């Protein structure tokens, strides 16, 4: 009996142990399952949050305020436009809230653009997106914001003035879906200018007048501006000055029927974008390598770091060539700066300047050598300086000396290269030092002149500098964007600064502008009058040849834009058609690694 009781007791103990053990393993498995679910949730959140880094500090929470990289990104995500420049075709402007545009003339012969808007669209606060809203935003940017004491913004003045501005009859609301914009009477029938400034740069975003009147006027505290609403793939949710901005997905924003490369589209793979500020490029590079950020924003990497980053198998470095500033060396044609006013002297300088040395030593191949003032992807590009650059340097030096001898300066001469203090000062000095050594090979003594920034630009505008650098931004595909502003005698940007005034060239540039629409036709350029198209080709080819024939200037290089992102970032396609290549983040997705169960997300 006692043995049976002992046996039963033993069985009971074993049963308890088995049950307890089973319960323990059950609890363990359940906890593991819960932990796995929690980890999966963290990876899911990580995959739907884009972490970006920037060294830019300038940020204002208003949709139409600020000029830094963070503001530019926020505008492109939260504001809207009538039309949007295509990612790959710079001559195509795709509908967003606009439906169509037509260039017309009124009874007095004045040119205006008739914009037709899409029906039924509203801003995030329910305010209708209509012609009155467009007029409100554009007039505010031009007429009201520049005159404020606080929350002042003057950045948009030029864009609106060259498009319609104070010299035209202005903007007229015809009905809810029709707006008439009288074009700038200076060049009333040349759309590339206003298409660029109103549809592809950081100007003329459209936002809710209702929210603006309540939260985003001169008297409002800066923090109020976060309540200003637009209509885009995302909206500003949080802002910590000097640290970060947070943007959330606009769930109601539609998928672009033309595709995400035609303009803003629903962020199908992202719920949130966090842009963090880093004090310097080195800190941002470390954050990228550690996975703390997924991608940089707007040249966040130092130029010197780009070659190494290109070799990193875990980092994708994206380089967009030619859309940054084009840097040229300009010479003054005025007789007081002789012998720079002699053609052969300017040609000699073209022969001895070697931009490749600048690109290699100072740009770390983040720029490309410029063989024309027109960019390689623009219409009518002709690399007129390439034959010179392909000539061995010893022969180039001899050619330069021959030209100087023909000009009456067999022993060379002395001249000056001026550059300003402040931003870019060290770089300009380094460029000047390289030029100094190159000039010396032909017997030219180049003195470097350094001066206070404001004084430098005052002297440049007054035509008082013999030789200087000038950067040219890329605005639109037509070569007019480069050549007109350098060669037309009315240009305060250059021609008047270097005493350049050739009536025949003015006439050709004006002819090319005035025939653009007829050559363009109804479709993509050129699909109109082929005779006029051939004439425009002839004009721009001649003007590029003129650079060599008359020694007009020395094109040095086209700067690029570069970003770097971790290998898990997918579908990042930079805009190739304007100088805002980082705008299309609505396309991006993030790939969760295959071994996600064994590691935590990097953020």
PDB file of C-alpha atoms in Angstrom, residues 329-332 415-419 464-469:
ATOM      1  CA  UNK A 329      35.777  83.466 -66.003  1.00  0.00           C
ATOM      2  CA  UNK A 330      34.673  86.842 -67.371  1.00  0.00           C
ATOM      3  CA  UNK A 331      36.854  89.615 -68.775  1.00  0.00           C
ATOM      4  CA  UNK A 332      35.962  93.296 -69.065  1.00  0.00           C
ATOM      5  CA  UNK A 415      46.082  92.175 -64.912  1.00  0.00           C
ATOM      6  CA  UNK A 416      43.913  91.460 -61.862  1.00  0.00           C
ATOM      7  CA  UNK A 417      41.506  88.772 -60.683  1.00  0.00           C
ATOM      8  CA  UNK A 418      39.029  90.002 -58.036  1.00  0.00           C
ATOM      9  CA  UNK A 419      37.077  87.895 -55.554  1.00  0.00           C
ATOM     10  CA  UNK A 464      34.791  98.289 -62.334  1.00  0.00           C
ATOM     11  CA  UNK A 465      36.328  94.797 -62.253  1.00  0.00           C
ATOM     12  CA  UNK A 466      38.768  93.610 -64.946  1.00  0.00           C
ATOM     13  CA  UNK A 467      38.370  89.864 -64.362  1.00  0.00           C
ATOM     14  CA  UNK A 468      36.153  87.811 -62.054  1.00  0.00           C
ATOM     15  CA  UNK A 469      34.160  84.605 -61.681  1.00  0.00           C
TER      16      UNK A 469
END
